Coordinates of C-alpha atoms in Angstrom, one line a residue:
L123 CA -129.5 193.4 -63.7
S124 CA -127.5 192.6 -60.5
T125 CA -128.6 189.2 -61.0
A126 CA -127.3 189.3 -64.2
A127 CA -124.1 190.9 -63.2
V128 CA -123.7 187.7 -60.3
M129 CA -124.2 185.2 -62.9
M130 CA -122.0 186.9 -65.3
S131 CA -119.6 187.0 -62.8
T132 CA -120.3 183.5 -61.7
V133 CA -120.1 182.5 -65.3
E134 CA -117.1 184.2 -65.8
T135 CA -115.6 182.6 -62.8
A136 CA -116.5 179.3 -63.8
Y137 CA -115.3 179.7 -67.2
G138 CA -112.0 180.8 -66.1
E139 CA -111.7 177.4 -63.5
A140 CA -112.9 175.3 -66.8
R141 CA -110.4 176.8 -69.2
G142 CA -107.8 176.5 -66.3
L143 CA -108.7 173.0 -66.1
L144 CA -109.0 172.4 -69.6
G145 CA -105.7 173.9 -69.8
E146 CA -103.8 171.4 -67.4
I147 CA -105.7 168.6 -68.9
F148 CA -104.7 169.4 -72.5
N149 CA -101.0 170.2 -71.5
H150 CA -101.3 166.4 -69.1
E151 CA -102.3 164.7 -72.4
V152 CA -99.5 166.7 -74.6
K153 CA -97.1 165.3 -71.9
D154 CA -99.0 161.7 -71.9
A155 CA -98.4 162.0 -75.9
A156 CA -94.9 163.3 -75.8
S157 CA -94.0 160.3 -73.5
S158 CA -95.9 158.0 -75.7
G159 CA -94.1 159.5 -78.9
E160 CA -90.6 158.8 -76.8
H161 CA -91.8 155.1 -75.5
A162 CA -92.4 154.5 -79.6
R163 CA -89.3 155.8 -80.8
S164 CA -87.5 154.1 -78.3
S165 CA -89.3 150.6 -79.0
L166 CA -88.9 151.2 -82.7
A167 CA -84.8 151.9 -81.8
T168 CA -85.0 148.4 -79.8
G169 CA -86.8 147.1 -83.0
N170 CA -84.4 148.1 -85.1
T171 CA -81.5 147.0 -83.3
A172 CA -83.0 143.2 -83.0
S173 CA -83.7 143.5 -86.6
M174 CA -80.4 144.0 -87.4
T175 CA -78.9 142.2 -84.4
L176 CA -81.0 139.0 -85.9
A177 CA -80.1 139.7 -90.0
A178 CA -76.3 139.9 -88.9
I179 CA -76.6 136.4 -86.9
A180 CA -78.6 134.8 -89.9
L181 CA -75.6 135.8 -92.6
V182 CA -73.2 134.3 -90.0
I183 CA -75.0 131.0 -90.2
G184 CA -75.9 131.4 -93.6
M185 CA -72.0 132.2 -94.3
L186 CA -71.2 128.9 -92.0
V187 CA -73.8 126.8 -93.5
T188 CA -72.7 127.6 -96.7
W189 CA -68.9 127.0 -96.1
F190 CA -69.8 123.7 -94.4
I191 CA -71.8 122.5 -97.2
A192 CA -68.9 123.6 -99.7
R193 CA -66.3 121.7 -97.6
Q194 CA -68.4 118.6 -97.7
I195 CA -68.3 118.9 -101.6
M196 CA -64.9 120.2 -102.3
Q197 CA -63.0 117.5 -100.2
P198 CA -64.0 114.7 -102.0
L199 CA -64.4 116.6 -105.5
Q200 CA -60.5 117.6 -104.5
A201 CA -59.6 113.9 -104.0
A202 CA -61.1 112.9 -107.3
V203 CA -59.4 115.4 -109.1
E204 CA -56.3 114.1 -107.2
I205 CA -56.8 110.7 -107.9
A206 CA -57.5 111.2 -111.5
R207 CA -54.1 113.3 -111.8
E208 CA -52.4 110.5 -110.2
V209 CA -53.8 107.8 -112.7
A210 CA -52.8 110.3 -115.7
D211 CA -49.3 110.1 -114.3
G212 CA -49.3 106.6 -114.5
N213 CA -49.6 105.8 -110.8
L214 CA -52.0 103.4 -110.6
S215 CA -51.2 102.1 -106.6
L216 CA -54.4 101.0 -105.1
R217 CA -54.8 103.2 -101.9
E218 CA -58.0 103.2 -99.5
V219 CA -60.8 106.0 -100.8
Q220 CA -63.0 107.1 -98.2
A221 CA -66.3 107.6 -99.9
G222 CA -70.1 108.0 -98.8
R223 CA -72.9 107.2 -100.5
D224 CA -73.9 110.7 -102.3
E225 CA -72.6 111.2 -105.5
T226 CA -69.2 112.7 -104.8
G227 CA -68.5 109.5 -103.1
Q228 CA -69.7 107.4 -106.1
V229 CA -67.3 109.5 -108.8
L230 CA -64.5 108.6 -106.1
L231 CA -65.9 104.7 -105.7
A232 CA -65.6 104.9 -109.9
L233 CA -62.4 106.3 -110.3
G234 CA -61.0 103.9 -107.6
E235 CA -62.6 101.4 -109.6
V236 CA -60.8 102.5 -112.8
A237 CA -57.4 102.5 -111.2
Q238 CA -57.6 98.8 -110.4
R239 CA -59.2 97.8 -113.6
L240 CA -56.2 99.7 -115.5
N241 CA -53.8 98.1 -112.6
A242 CA -55.0 94.6 -113.5
M243 CA -54.7 95.3 -117.6
I244 CA -51.5 96.3 -117.2
A245 CA -50.2 93.3 -115.2
N246 CA -52.1 91.3 -117.8
I247 CA -50.2 93.1 -120.4
R248 CA -46.8 92.5 -118.6
S249 CA -47.3 89.2 -118.0
G250 CA -48.0 88.9 -121.8
A251 CA -44.9 90.7 -122.6
D252 CA -43.2 88.5 -120.3
Q253 CA -44.3 85.6 -122.0
I254 CA -43.4 86.5 -125.4
D255 CA -39.9 87.8 -123.8
T256 CA -39.7 84.1 -122.8
A257 CA -40.6 82.4 -126.0
A258 CA -38.5 84.9 -127.9
S259 CA -35.3 83.9 -126.0
E260 CA -36.1 80.6 -126.5
I261 CA -36.3 81.1 -130.4
S262 CA -33.2 83.2 -129.9
I263 CA -31.7 80.1 -128.7
G264 CA -32.9 77.3 -130.6
N265 CA -31.7 79.5 -133.9
N266 CA -28.6 79.8 -132.4
D267 CA -28.5 75.9 -131.7
L268 CA -29.6 75.5 -135.3
A269 CA -27.3 77.5 -136.6
T270 CA -24.4 75.9 -134.7
R271 CA -25.6 72.7 -135.7
T272 CA -25.8 73.7 -139.4
E273 CA -22.5 75.0 -139.2
Q274 CA -20.9 71.9 -137.7
T275 CA -23.1 69.8 -140.6
A276 CA -21.7 71.9 -143.0
S277 CA -18.3 71.4 -141.7
A278 CA -18.4 67.7 -141.7
L279 CA -20.0 68.0 -145.0
Q280 CA -17.1 69.8 -146.2
A281 CA -15.0 67.4 -144.2
T282 CA -16.2 64.3 -146.5
S283 CA -16.3 66.4 -149.6
S284 CA -12.7 66.4 -149.2
S285 CA -11.8 63.5 -148.3
I286 CA -13.6 61.7 -150.9
A287 CA -12.0 64.7 -153.4
D288 CA -8.4 63.3 -152.3

């Protein structure tokens, strides 16, 4: 019995020590888990901040690229609209058009050709109108000359007729 009491006492002491050690290990593991949790929370916050920063940078780059592309398209189109309006207003003066090889550049070149061809057509029409004006002037002078000679001939005939009648 005394042996059993000593053993119980020894076991109880060992149990107490084991329980204390297990409590320390448990508390140490809880602290490690809390530290790992804090580290994970911190990493998540850093990841979220990095993601938001990258998204903002991507948004700014996207906006800049969109602005650049829109500008590359809009400038030639605005030039084409300006040329079309000038042609519509009758301004067919030739001017240098800087056009690229893309579709908007080809539109600008086509509008430049339209203005050149209209200018050439109007020059031909003006030349024809000048020729018609010159011919009409010559006909008018010829008619005036014919009318003068006809009046002179009529006067001469009247004079001859008067002298014969006397």
